[in-house]
């Protein structure tokens, strides 16, 4: 295969059909975390490459597992190859850090496509899509699975920790009462006073 060593843990070469090959001395879940800034920069570079239609060729990955076996992954989708080419051109994929940066970016895109709650955290702007900081933090720190993807449950928990607490609406005041106001009872004059009111006092009589 004519492979050349880029680091002690990643060997980069090429296949007869023109694909770039990577022999990695660790499984995907053992790849390191990355800086949020680097992941954000990789997102911007990949998005620009897609706009410019700077397509790349296929990439083949073989990860060595602790039990001596291998995990093989193939990157053949046109958009994914474009994004990998952008990461390789900016940071390089010949080291575990550059390799995991690319795989984390692709795993994030895959998760956004199958998780509506995560897609809601993307803001569409005139210059493209902007990711919520919680998404970037989770994608930069959450461990990859054996298939170089993100487990949605712990990923979502990391994002939730970065979201502001939900706004509690103020208590609603009860509506004003529509019942008529109560009327005070009318004072009734005592019977003796009523009789006196209808009688004329005799001359010389005392009240």
mmCIF file with all atom_site columns, C-alpha atoms in Angstrom:
data_model
loop_
_atom_site.group_PDB
_atom_site.id
_atom_site.type_symbol
_atom_site.label_atom_id
_atom_site.label_alt_id
_atom_site.label_comp_id
_atom_site.label_asym_id
_atom_site.label_entity_id
_atom_site.label_seq_id
_atom_site.pdbx_PDB_ins_code
_atom_site.Cartn_x
_atom_site.Cartn_y
_atom_site.Cartn_z
_atom_site.occupancy
_atom_site.B_iso_or_equiv
_atom_site.pdbx_formal_charge
_atom_site.auth_seq_id
_atom_site.auth_comp_id
_atom_site.auth_asym_id
_atom_site.auth_atom_id
_atom_site.pdbx_PDB_model_num
ATOM 1   C CA . UNK A 1 1   ? 0.000    0.000  0.000  1.00 0.00 ? 1   UNK A CA 1
ATOM 2   C CA . UNK A 1 2   ? 3.046    2.276  0.272  1.00 0.00 ? 2   UNK A CA 1
ATOM 3   C CA . UNK A 1 3   ? 2.063    3.944  3.534  1.00 0.00 ? 3   UNK A CA 1
ATOM 4   C CA . UNK A 1 4   ? 4.017    6.810  5.041  1.00 0.00 ? 4   UNK A CA 1
ATOM 5   C CA . UNK A 1 5   ? 4.104    7.511  8.755  1.00 0.00 ? 5   UNK A CA 1
ATOM 6   C CA . UNK A 1 6   ? 2.765    10.918 9.797  1.00 0.00 ? 6   UNK A CA 1
ATOM 7   C CA . UNK A 1 7   ? 2.922    10.224 13.529 1.00 0.00 ? 7   UNK A CA 1
ATOM 8   C CA . UNK A 1 8   ? 3.495    7.309  15.829 1.00 0.00 ? 8   UNK A CA 1
ATOM 9   C CA . UNK A 1 9   ? -0.243   6.609  16.002 1.00 0.00 ? 9   UNK A CA 1
ATOM 10  C CA . UNK A 1 10  ? -1.563   7.431  12.522 1.00 0.00 ? 10  UNK A CA 1
ATOM 11  C CA . UNK A 1 11  ? -0.153   6.187  9.232  1.00 0.00 ? 11  UNK A CA 1
ATOM 12  C CA . UNK A 1 12  ? -1.430   7.831  6.075  1.00 0.00 ? 12  UNK A CA 1
ATOM 13  C CA . UNK A 1 13  ? -1.191   6.277  2.644  1.00 0.00 ? 13  UNK A CA 1
ATOM 14  C CA . UNK A 1 14  ? -3.092   5.757  -0.567 1.00 0.00 ? 14  UNK A CA 1
ATOM 15  C CA . UNK A 1 15  ? -4.889   2.899  -2.258 1.00 0.00 ? 15  UNK A CA 1
ATOM 16  C CA . UNK A 1 16  ? -4.697   1.852  -5.885 1.00 0.00 ? 16  UNK A CA 1
ATOM 17  C CA . UNK A 1 17  ? -8.031   3.528  -6.654 1.00 0.00 ? 17  UNK A CA 1
ATOM 18  C CA . UNK A 1 18  ? -6.885   6.904  -5.318 1.00 0.00 ? 18  UNK A CA 1
ATOM 19  C CA . UNK A 1 19  ? -8.472   6.811  -1.859 1.00 0.00 ? 19  UNK A CA 1
ATOM 20  C CA . UNK A 1 20  ? -6.558   8.211  1.105  1.00 0.00 ? 20  UNK A CA 1
ATOM 21  C CA . UNK A 1 21  ? -6.038   5.531  3.751  1.00 0.00 ? 21  UNK A CA 1
ATOM 22  C CA . UNK A 1 22  ? -5.484   5.844  7.495  1.00 0.00 ? 22  UNK A CA 1
ATOM 23  C CA . UNK A 1 23  ? -4.150   3.120  9.767  1.00 0.00 ? 23  UNK A CA 1
ATOM 24  C CA . UNK A 1 24  ? -4.847   4.270  13.322 1.00 0.00 ? 24  UNK A CA 1
ATOM 25  C CA . UNK A 1 25  ? -3.293   2.562  16.343 1.00 0.00 ? 25  UNK A CA 1
ATOM 26  C CA . UNK A 1 26  ? -6.369   3.076  18.553 1.00 0.00 ? 26  UNK A CA 1
ATOM 27  C CA . UNK A 1 27  ? -10.153  2.646  18.281 1.00 0.00 ? 27  UNK A CA 1
ATOM 28  C CA . UNK A 1 28  ? -12.405  5.656  17.586 1.00 0.00 ? 28  UNK A CA 1
ATOM 29  C CA . UNK A 1 29  ? -13.648  5.799  21.195 1.00 0.00 ? 29  UNK A CA 1
ATOM 30  C CA . UNK A 1 30  ? -10.054  6.305  22.403 1.00 0.00 ? 30  UNK A CA 1
ATOM 31  C CA . UNK A 1 31  ? -9.405   9.365  20.230 1.00 0.00 ? 31  UNK A CA 1
ATOM 32  C CA . UNK A 1 32  ? -8.825   12.567 22.216 1.00 0.00 ? 32  UNK A CA 1
ATOM 33  C CA . UNK A 1 33  ? -11.123  15.502 22.807 1.00 0.00 ? 33  UNK A CA 1
ATOM 34  C CA . UNK A 1 34  ? -10.506  18.716 20.875 1.00 0.00 ? 34  UNK A CA 1
ATOM 35  C CA . UNK A 1 35  ? -10.699  22.426 21.572 1.00 0.00 ? 35  UNK A CA 1
ATOM 36  C CA . UNK A 1 36  ? -14.047  24.065 20.916 1.00 0.00 ? 36  UNK A CA 1
ATOM 37  C CA . UNK A 1 37  ? -12.314  26.838 18.973 1.00 0.00 ? 37  UNK A CA 1
ATOM 38  C CA . UNK A 1 38  ? -10.711  24.316 16.601 1.00 0.00 ? 38  UNK A CA 1
ATOM 39  C CA . UNK A 1 39  ? -14.007  22.525 16.034 1.00 0.00 ? 39  UNK A CA 1
ATOM 40  C CA . UNK A 1 40  ? -15.760  25.815 15.291 1.00 0.00 ? 40  UNK A CA 1
ATOM 41  C CA . UNK A 1 41  ? -13.002  26.759 12.830 1.00 0.00 ? 41  UNK A CA 1
ATOM 42  C CA . UNK A 1 42  ? -13.289  23.343 11.164 1.00 0.00 ? 42  UNK A CA 1
ATOM 43  C CA . UNK A 1 43  ? -17.056  23.845 10.824 1.00 0.00 ? 43  UNK A CA 1
ATOM 44  C CA . UNK A 1 44  ? -16.507  27.195 9.094  1.00 0.00 ? 44  UNK A CA 1
ATOM 45  C CA . UNK A 1 45  ? -13.798  25.810 6.800  1.00 0.00 ? 45  UNK A CA 1
ATOM 46  C CA . UNK A 1 46  ? -15.921  22.820 5.813  1.00 0.00 ? 46  UNK A CA 1
ATOM 47  C CA . UNK A 1 47  ? -18.964  25.000 5.185  1.00 0.00 ? 47  UNK A CA 1
ATOM 48  C CA . UNK A 1 48  ? -16.912  27.279 2.930  1.00 0.00 ? 48  UNK A CA 1
ATOM 49  C CA . UNK A 1 49  ? -15.514  24.279 1.050  1.00 0.00 ? 49  UNK A CA 1
ATOM 50  C CA . UNK A 1 50  ? -19.045  23.013 0.434  1.00 0.00 ? 50  UNK A CA 1
ATOM 51  C CA . UNK A 1 51  ? -20.100  26.421 -0.910 1.00 0.00 ? 51  UNK A CA 1
ATOM 52  C CA . UNK A 1 52  ? -17.096  26.407 -3.245 1.00 0.00 ? 52  UNK A CA 1
ATOM 53  C CA . UNK A 1 53  ? -17.817  22.762 -4.173 1.00 0.00 ? 53  UNK A CA 1
ATOM 54  C CA . UNK A 1 54  ? -14.264  21.759 -3.325 1.00 0.00 ? 54  UNK A CA 1
ATOM 55  C CA . UNK A 1 55  ? -15.013  18.054 -3.373 1.00 0.00 ? 55  UNK A CA 1
ATOM 56  C CA . UNK A 1 56  ? -12.494  15.535 -2.098 1.00 0.00 ? 56  UNK A CA 1
ATOM 57  C CA . UNK A 1 57  ? -11.821  11.879 -2.753 1.00 0.00 ? 57  UNK A CA 1
ATOM 58  C CA . UNK A 1 58  ? -12.836  8.899  -0.606 1.00 0.00 ? 58  UNK A CA 1
ATOM 59  C CA . UNK A 1 59  ? -11.014  8.107  2.631  1.00 0.00 ? 59  UNK A CA 1
ATOM 60  C CA . UNK A 1 60  ? -10.630  4.707  4.265  1.00 0.00 ? 60  UNK A CA 1
ATOM 61  C CA . UNK A 1 61  ? -9.941   4.246  7.975  1.00 0.00 ? 61  UNK A CA 1
ATOM 62  C CA . UNK A 1 62  ? -8.708   1.157  9.808  1.00 0.00 ? 62  UNK A CA 1
ATOM 63  C CA . UNK A 1 63  ? -8.661   1.439  13.601 1.00 0.00 ? 63  UNK A CA 1
ATOM 64  C CA . UNK A 1 64  ? -6.722   -1.082 15.667 1.00 0.00 ? 64  UNK A CA 1
ATOM 65  C CA . UNK A 1 65  ? -8.636   -2.327 18.688 1.00 0.00 ? 65  UNK A CA 1
ATOM 66  C CA . UNK A 1 66  ? -7.208   -3.359 22.052 1.00 0.00 ? 66  UNK A CA 1
ATOM 67  C CA . UNK A 1 67  ? -8.063   -7.025 21.395 1.00 0.00 ? 67  UNK A CA 1
ATOM 68  C CA . UNK A 1 68  ? -5.996   -7.015 18.215 1.00 0.00 ? 68  UNK A CA 1
ATOM 69  C CA . UNK A 1 69  ? -8.968   -6.698 15.872 1.00 0.00 ? 69  UNK A CA 1
ATOM 70  C CA . UNK A 1 70  ? -9.806   -3.832 13.547 1.00 0.00 ? 70  UNK A CA 1
ATOM 71  C CA . UNK A 1 71  ? -12.699  -1.468 12.880 1.00 0.00 ? 71  UNK A CA 1
ATOM 72  C CA . UNK A 1 72  ? -12.950  -0.338 9.261  1.00 0.00 ? 72  UNK A CA 1
ATOM 73  C CA . UNK A 1 73  ? -14.784  2.813  8.230  1.00 0.00 ? 73  UNK A CA 1
ATOM 74  C CA . UNK A 1 74  ? -15.185  4.182  4.711  1.00 0.00 ? 74  UNK A CA 1
ATOM 75  C CA . UNK A 1 75  ? -15.887  7.818  3.882  1.00 0.00 ? 75  UNK A CA 1
ATOM 76  C CA . UNK A 1 76  ? -17.411  7.934  0.406  1.00 0.00 ? 76  UNK A CA 1
ATOM 77  C CA . UNK A 1 77  ? -20.300  10.419 0.621  1.00 0.00 ? 77  UNK A CA 1
ATOM 78  C CA . UNK A 1 78  ? -19.511  13.466 -1.519 1.00 0.00 ? 78  UNK A CA 1
ATOM 79  C CA . UNK A 1 79  ? -20.339  16.027 1.161  1.00 0.00 ? 79  UNK A CA 1
ATOM 80  C CA . UNK A 1 80  ? -18.457  14.103 3.842  1.00 0.00 ? 80  UNK A CA 1
ATOM 81  C CA . UNK A 1 81  ? -15.407  13.830 1.581  1.00 0.00 ? 81  UNK A CA 1
ATOM 82  C CA . UNK A 1 82  ? -15.610  17.570 0.961  1.00 0.00 ? 82  UNK A CA 1
ATOM 83  C CA . UNK A 1 83  ? -15.634  18.304 4.677  1.00 0.00 ? 83  UNK A CA 1
ATOM 84  C CA . UNK A 1 84  ? -12.762  15.898 5.346  1.00 0.00 ? 84  UNK A CA 1
ATOM 85  C CA . UNK A 1 85  ? -10.717  17.552 2.617  1.00 0.00 ? 85  UNK A CA 1
ATOM 86  C CA . UNK A 1 86  ? -11.301  20.953 4.234  1.00 0.00 ? 86  UNK A CA 1
ATOM 87  C CA . UNK A 1 87  ? -10.133  19.721 7.646  1.00 0.00 ? 87  UNK A CA 1
ATOM 88  C CA . UNK A 1 88  ? -7.107   18.021 6.099  1.00 0.00 ? 88  UNK A CA 1
ATOM 89  C CA . UNK A 1 89  ? -6.189   21.234 4.275  1.00 0.00 ? 89  UNK A CA 1
ATOM 90  C CA . UNK A 1 90  ? -6.424   23.421 7.387  1.00 0.00 ? 90  UNK A CA 1
ATOM 91  C CA . UNK A 1 91  ? -5.237   21.299 10.326 1.00 0.00 ? 91  UNK A CA 1
ATOM 92  C CA . UNK A 1 92  ? -4.208   17.994 8.786  1.00 0.00 ? 92  UNK A CA 1
ATOM 93  C CA . UNK A 1 93  ? -5.479   14.497 9.513  1.00 0.00 ? 93  UNK A CA 1
ATOM 94  C CA . UNK A 1 94  ? -2.150   12.745 9.982  1.00 0.00 ? 94  UNK A CA 1
ATOM 95  C CA . UNK A 1 95  ? -2.305   13.005 13.783 1.00 0.00 ? 95  UNK A CA 1
ATOM 96  C CA . UNK A 1 96  ? -4.844   11.692 16.312 1.00 0.00 ? 96  UNK A CA 1
ATOM 97  C CA . UNK A 1 97  ? -5.911   15.279 17.015 1.00 0.00 ? 97  UNK A CA 1
ATOM 98  C CA . UNK A 1 98  ? -6.543   16.195 13.388 1.00 0.00 ? 98  UNK A CA 1
ATOM 99  C CA . UNK A 1 99  ? -8.194   12.861 12.730 1.00 0.00 ? 99  UNK A CA 1
ATOM 100 C CA . UNK A 1 100 ? -10.574  13.108 15.675 1.00 0.00 ? 100 UNK A CA 1
ATOM 101 C CA . UNK A 1 101 ? -11.374  16.711 14.744 1.00 0.00 ? 101 UNK A CA 1
ATOM 102 C CA . UNK A 1 102 ? -12.614  15.544 11.356 1.00 0.00 ? 102 UNK A CA 1
ATOM 103 C CA . UNK A 1 103 ? -14.499  12.559 12.758 1.00 0.00 ? 103 UNK A CA 1
ATOM 104 C CA . UNK A 1 104 ? -16.154  14.672 15.447 1.00 0.00 ? 104 UNK A CA 1
ATOM 105 C CA . UNK A 1 105 ? -17.269  17.188 12.856 1.00 0.00 ? 105 UNK A CA 1
ATOM 106 C CA . UNK A 1 106 ? -18.798  14.460 10.705 1.00 0.00 ? 106 UNK A CA 1
ATOM 107 C CA . UNK A 1 107 ? -20.384  12.797 13.744 1.00 0.00 ? 107 UNK A CA 1
ATOM 108 C CA . UNK A 1 108 ? -21.958  16.120 14.712 1.00 0.00 ? 108 UNK A CA 1
ATOM 109 C CA . UNK A 1 109 ? -23.439  16.554 11.235 1.00 0.00 ? 109 UNK A CA 1
ATOM 110 C CA . UNK A 1 110 ? -24.803  13.002 11.394 1.00 0.00 ? 110 UNK A CA 1
ATOM 111 C CA . UNK A 1 111 ? -26.395  13.652 14.795 1.00 0.00 ? 111 UNK A CA 1
ATOM 112 C CA . UNK A 1 112 ? -27.984  16.899 13.597 1.00 0.00 ? 112 UNK A CA 1
ATOM 113 C CA . UNK A 1 113 ? -29.610  14.969 10.774 1.00 0.00 ? 113 UNK A CA 1
ATOM 114 C CA . UNK A 1 114 ? -31.313  12.449 13.082 1.00 0.00 ? 114 UNK A CA 1
ATOM 115 C CA . UNK A 1 115 ? -32.078  14.567 16.160 1.00 0.00 ? 115 UNK A CA 1
ATOM 116 C CA . UNK A 1 116 ? -34.722  17.298 15.724 1.00 0.00 ? 116 UNK A CA 1
ATOM 117 C CA . UNK A 1 117 ? -33.965  18.761 19.164 1.00 0.00 ? 117 UNK A CA 1
ATOM 118 C CA . UNK A 1 118 ? -30.345  19.374 18.109 1.00 0.00 ? 118 UNK A CA 1
ATOM 119 C CA . UNK A 1 119 ? -31.303  20.863 14.748 1.00 0.00 ? 119 UNK A CA 1
ATOM 120 C CA . UNK A 1 120 ? -33.349  23.468 16.627 1.00 0.00 ? 120 UNK A CA 1
ATOM 121 C CA . UNK A 1 121 ? -30.085  24.805 18.106 1.00 0.00 ? 121 UNK A CA 1
ATOM 122 C CA . UNK A 1 122 ? -28.805  25.919 14.688 1.00 0.00 ? 122 UNK A CA 1
ATOM 123 C CA . UNK A 1 123 ? -29.252  29.589 13.838 1.00 0.00 ? 123 UNK A CA 1
ATOM 124 C CA . UNK A 1 124 ? -29.561  30.380 10.146 1.00 0.00 ? 124 UNK A CA 1
ATOM 125 C CA . UNK A 1 125 ? -27.761  33.582 9.174  1.00 0.00 ? 125 UNK A CA 1
ATOM 126 C CA . UNK A 1 126 ? -26.929  35.323 5.949  1.00 0.00 ? 126 UNK A CA 1
ATOM 127 C CA . UNK A 1 127 ? -23.417  33.853 5.971  1.00 0.00 ? 127 UNK A CA 1
ATOM 128 C CA . UNK A 1 128 ? -24.613  30.333 6.793  1.00 0.00 ? 128 UNK A CA 1
ATOM 129 C CA . UNK A 1 129 ? -25.586  28.187 9.746  1.00 0.00 ? 129 UNK A CA 1
ATOM 130 C CA . UNK A 1 130 ? -24.239  28.991 13.219 1.00 0.00 ? 130 UNK A CA 1
ATOM 131 C CA . UNK A 1 131 ? -24.072  26.299 15.893 1.00 0.00 ? 131 UNK A CA 1
ATOM 132 C CA . UNK A 1 132 ? -25.142  26.836 19.487 1.00 0.00 ? 132 UNK A CA 1
ATOM 133 C CA . UNK A 1 133 ? -22.099  26.822 21.826 1.00 0.00 ? 133 UNK A CA 1
ATOM 134 C CA . UNK A 1 134 ? -23.610  23.867 23.678 1.00 0.00 ? 134 UNK A CA 1
ATOM 135 C CA . UNK A 1 135 ? -23.492  21.750 20.519 1.00 0.00 ? 135 UNK A CA 1
ATOM 136 C CA . UNK A 1 136 ? -19.865  22.660 19.879 1.00 0.00 ? 136 UNK A CA 1
ATOM 137 C CA . UNK A 1 137 ? -18.870  21.926 23.474 1.00 0.00 ? 137 UNK A CA 1
ATOM 138 C CA . UNK A 1 138 ? -20.531  18.508 23.451 1.00 0.00 ? 138 UNK A CA 1
ATOM 139 C CA . UNK A 1 139 ? -19.062  17.588 20.058 1.00 0.00 ? 139 UNK A CA 1
ATOM 140 C CA . UNK A 1 140 ? -15.593  18.641 21.197 1.00 0.00 ? 140 UNK A CA 1
ATOM 141 C CA . UNK A 1 141 ? -15.617  16.683 24.461 1.00 0.00 ? 141 UNK A CA 1
ATOM 142 C CA . UNK A 1 142 ? -18.031  13.736 24.188 1.00 0.00 ? 142 UNK A CA 1
ATOM 143 C CA . UNK A 1 143 ? -16.289  10.445 23.394 1.00 0.00 ? 143 UNK A CA 1
ATOM 144 C CA . UNK A 1 144 ? -16.983  8.881  20.018 1.00 0.00 ? 144 UNK A CA 1
ATOM 145 C CA . UNK A 1 145 ? -18.569  5.456  19.752 1.00 0.00 ? 145 UNK A CA 1
ATOM 146 C CA . UNK A 1 146 ? -16.876  2.441  18.180 1.00 0.00 ? 146 UNK A CA 1
ATOM 147 C CA . UNK A 1 147 ? -18.440  3.501  14.866 1.00 0.00 ? 147 UNK A CA 1
ATOM 148 C CA . UNK A 1 148 ? -17.132  7.074  15.184 1.00 0.00 ? 148 UNK A CA 1
ATOM 149 C CA . UNK A 1 149 ? -20.532  8.540  16.039 1.00 0.00 ? 149 UNK A CA 1
ATOM 150 C CA . UNK A 1 150 ? -22.041  10.239 19.083 1.00 0.00 ? 150 UNK A CA 1
ATOM 151 C CA . UNK A 1 151 ? -24.273  8.472  21.574 1.00 0.00 ? 151 UNK A CA 1
ATOM 152 C CA . UNK A 1 152 ? -27.275  10.794 21.661 1.00 0.00 ? 152 UNK A CA 1
ATOM 153 C CA . UNK A 1 153 ? -28.184  10.374 25.354 1.00 0.00 ? 153 UNK A CA 1
ATOM 154 C CA . UNK A 1 154 ? -24.931  11.604 26.974 1.00 0.00 ? 154 UNK A CA 1
ATOM 155 C CA . UNK A 1 155 ? -24.465  14.102 24.148 1.00 0.00 ? 155 UNK A CA 1
ATOM 156 C CA . UNK A 1 156 ? -27.837  15.682 24.863 1.00 0.00 ? 156 UNK A CA 1
ATOM 157 C CA . UNK A 1 157 ? -27.063  15.793 28.590 1.00 0.00 ? 157 UNK A CA 1
ATOM 158 C CA . UNK A 1 158 ? -23.900  17.788 27.877 1.00 0.00 ? 158 UNK A CA 1
ATOM 159 C CA . UNK A 1 159 ? -25.825  20.208 25.675 1.00 0.00 ? 159 UNK A CA 1
ATOM 160 C CA . UNK A 1 160 ? -28.558  20.609 28.290 1.00 0.00 ? 160 UNK A CA 1
ATOM 161 C CA . UNK A 1 161 ? -25.965  21.674 30.867 1.00 0.00 ? 161 UNK A CA 1
ATOM 162 C CA . UNK A 1 162 ? -25.013  24.568 28.567 1.00 0.00 ? 162 UNK A CA 1
ATOM 163 C CA . UNK A 1 163 ? -28.536  25.812 27.944 1.00 0.00 ? 163 UNK A CA 1
ATOM 164 C CA . UNK A 1 164 ? -30.051  28.642 30.015 1.00 0.00 ? 164 UNK A CA 1
ATOM 165 C CA . UNK A 1 165 ? -32.713  27.592 32.515 1.00 0.00 ? 165 UNK A CA 1
ATOM 166 C CA . UNK A 1 166 ? -36.259  27.735 31.175 1.00 0.00 ? 166 UNK A CA 1
ATOM 167 C CA . UNK A 1 167 ? -38.079  30.987 31.753 1.00 0.00 ? 167 UNK A CA 1
ATOM 168 C CA . UNK A 1 168 ? -40.828  30.697 34.346 1.00 0.00 ? 168 UNK A CA 1
ATOM 169 C CA . UNK A 1 169 ? -43.849  32.808 33.341 1.00 0.00 ? 169 UNK A CA 1
ATOM 170 C CA . UNK A 1 170 ? -45.104  35.248 35.981 1.00 0.00 ? 170 UNK A CA 1
ATOM 171 C CA . UNK A 1 171 ? -48.166  34.149 37.926 1.00 0.00 ? 171 UNK A CA 1
ATOM 172 C CA . UNK A 1 172 ? -51.409  35.178 36.299 1.00 0.00 ? 172 UNK A CA 1
ATOM 173 C CA . UNK A 1 173 ? -53.814  37.340 38.251 1.00 0.00 ? 173 UNK A CA 1
ATOM 174 C CA . UNK A 1 174 ? -57.363  36.013 38.599 1.00 0.00 ? 174 UNK A CA 1
ATOM 175 C CA . UNK A 1 175 ? -59.873  37.810 36.373 1.00 0.00 ? 175 UNK A CA 1
ATOM 176 C CA . UNK A 1 176 ? -61.975  40.500 38.022 1.00 0.00 ? 176 UNK A CA 1
ATOM 177 C CA . UNK A 1 177 ? -65.225  39.270 39.509 1.00 0.00 ? 177 UNK A CA 1
ATOM 178 C CA . UNK A 1 178 ? -68.288  39.868 37.368 1.00 0.00 ? 178 UNK A CA 1
ATOM 179 C CA . UNK A 1 179 ? -70.710  39.487 40.260 1.00 0.00 ? 179 UNK A CA 1
ATOM 180 C CA . UNK A 1 180 ? -72.661  42.692 41.164 1.00 0.00 ? 180 UNK A CA 1
ATOM 181 C CA . UNK A 1 181 ? -71.438  44.449 44.271 1.00 0.00 ? 181 UNK A CA 1
ATOM 182 C CA . UNK A 1 182 ? -73.296  43.552 47.425 1.00 0.00 ? 182 UNK A CA 1
ATOM 183 C CA . UNK A 1 183 ? -75.810  46.169 48.558 1.00 0.00 ? 183 UNK A CA 1
ATOM 184 C CA . UNK A 1 184 ? -75.914  47.354 52.137 1.00 0.00 ? 184 UNK A CA 1
ATOM 185 C CA . UNK A 1 185 ? -79.297  46.643 53.791 1.00 0.00 ? 185 UNK A CA 1
ATOM 186 C CA . UNK A 1 186 ? -81.640  49.649 53.969 1.00 0.00 ? 186 UNK A CA 1
ATOM 187 C CA . UNK A 1 187 ? -82.355  50.810 57.493 1.00 0.00 ? 187 UNK A CA 1
ATOM 188 C CA . UNK A 1 188 ? -86.025  50.393 58.422 1.00 0.00 ? 188 UNK A CA 1
ATOM 189 C CA . UNK A 1 189 ? -87.412  52.928 60.887 1.00 0.00 ? 189 UNK A CA 1
ATOM 190 C CA . UNK A 1 190 ? -88.763  51.432 64.097 1.00 0.00 ? 190 UNK A CA 1
ATOM 191 C CA . UNK A 1 191 ? -92.555  50.913 64.174 1.00 0.00 ? 191 UNK A CA 1
ATOM 192 C CA . UNK A 1 192 ? -93.123  53.627 66.768 1.00 0.00 ? 192 UNK A CA 1
ATOM 193 C CA . UNK A 1 193 ? -91.312  56.190 64.632 1.00 0.00 ? 193 UNK A CA 1
ATOM 194 C CA . UNK A 1 194 ? -93.361  55.147 61.607 1.00 0.00 ? 194 UNK A CA 1
ATOM 195 C CA . UNK A 1 195 ? -96.611  55.657 63.500 1.00 0.00 ? 195 UNK A CA 1
ATOM 196 C CA . UNK A 1 196 ? -95.530  59.041 64.745 1.00 0.00 ? 196 UNK A CA 1
ATOM 197 C CA . UNK A 1 197 ? -94.679  60.090 61.226 1.00 0.00 ? 197 UNK A CA 1
ATOM 198 C CA . UNK A 1 198 ? -98.265  59.522 60.097 1.00 0.00 ? 198 UNK A CA 1
ATOM 199 C CA . UNK A 1 199 ? -99.970  61.148 63.157 1.00 0.00 ? 199 UNK A CA 1
ATOM 200 C CA . UNK A 1 200 ? -100.579 64.753 63.955 1.00 0.00 ? 200 UNK A CA 1
ATOM 201 C CA . UNK A 1 201 ? -99.681  65.785 67.434 1.00 0.00 ? 201 UNK A CA 1
ATOM 202 C CA . UNK A 1 202 ? -102.628 67.070 69.465 1.00 0.00 ? 202 UNK A CA 1
ATOM 203 C CA . UNK A 1 203 ? -102.346 70.543 70.876 1.00 0.00 ? 203 UNK A CA 1
ATOM 204 C CA . UNK A 1 204 ? -100.786 70.509 74.268 1.00 0.00 ? 204 UNK A CA 1
ATOM 205 C CA . UNK A 1 205 ? -99.694  66.905 73.938 1.00 0.00 ? 205 UNK A CA 1
ATOM 206 C CA . UNK A 1 206 ? -96.120  66.138 74.615 1.00 0.00 ? 206 UNK A CA 1
ATOM 207 C CA . UNK A 1 207 ? -94.033  64.155 72.177 1.00 0.00 ? 207 UNK A CA 1
#
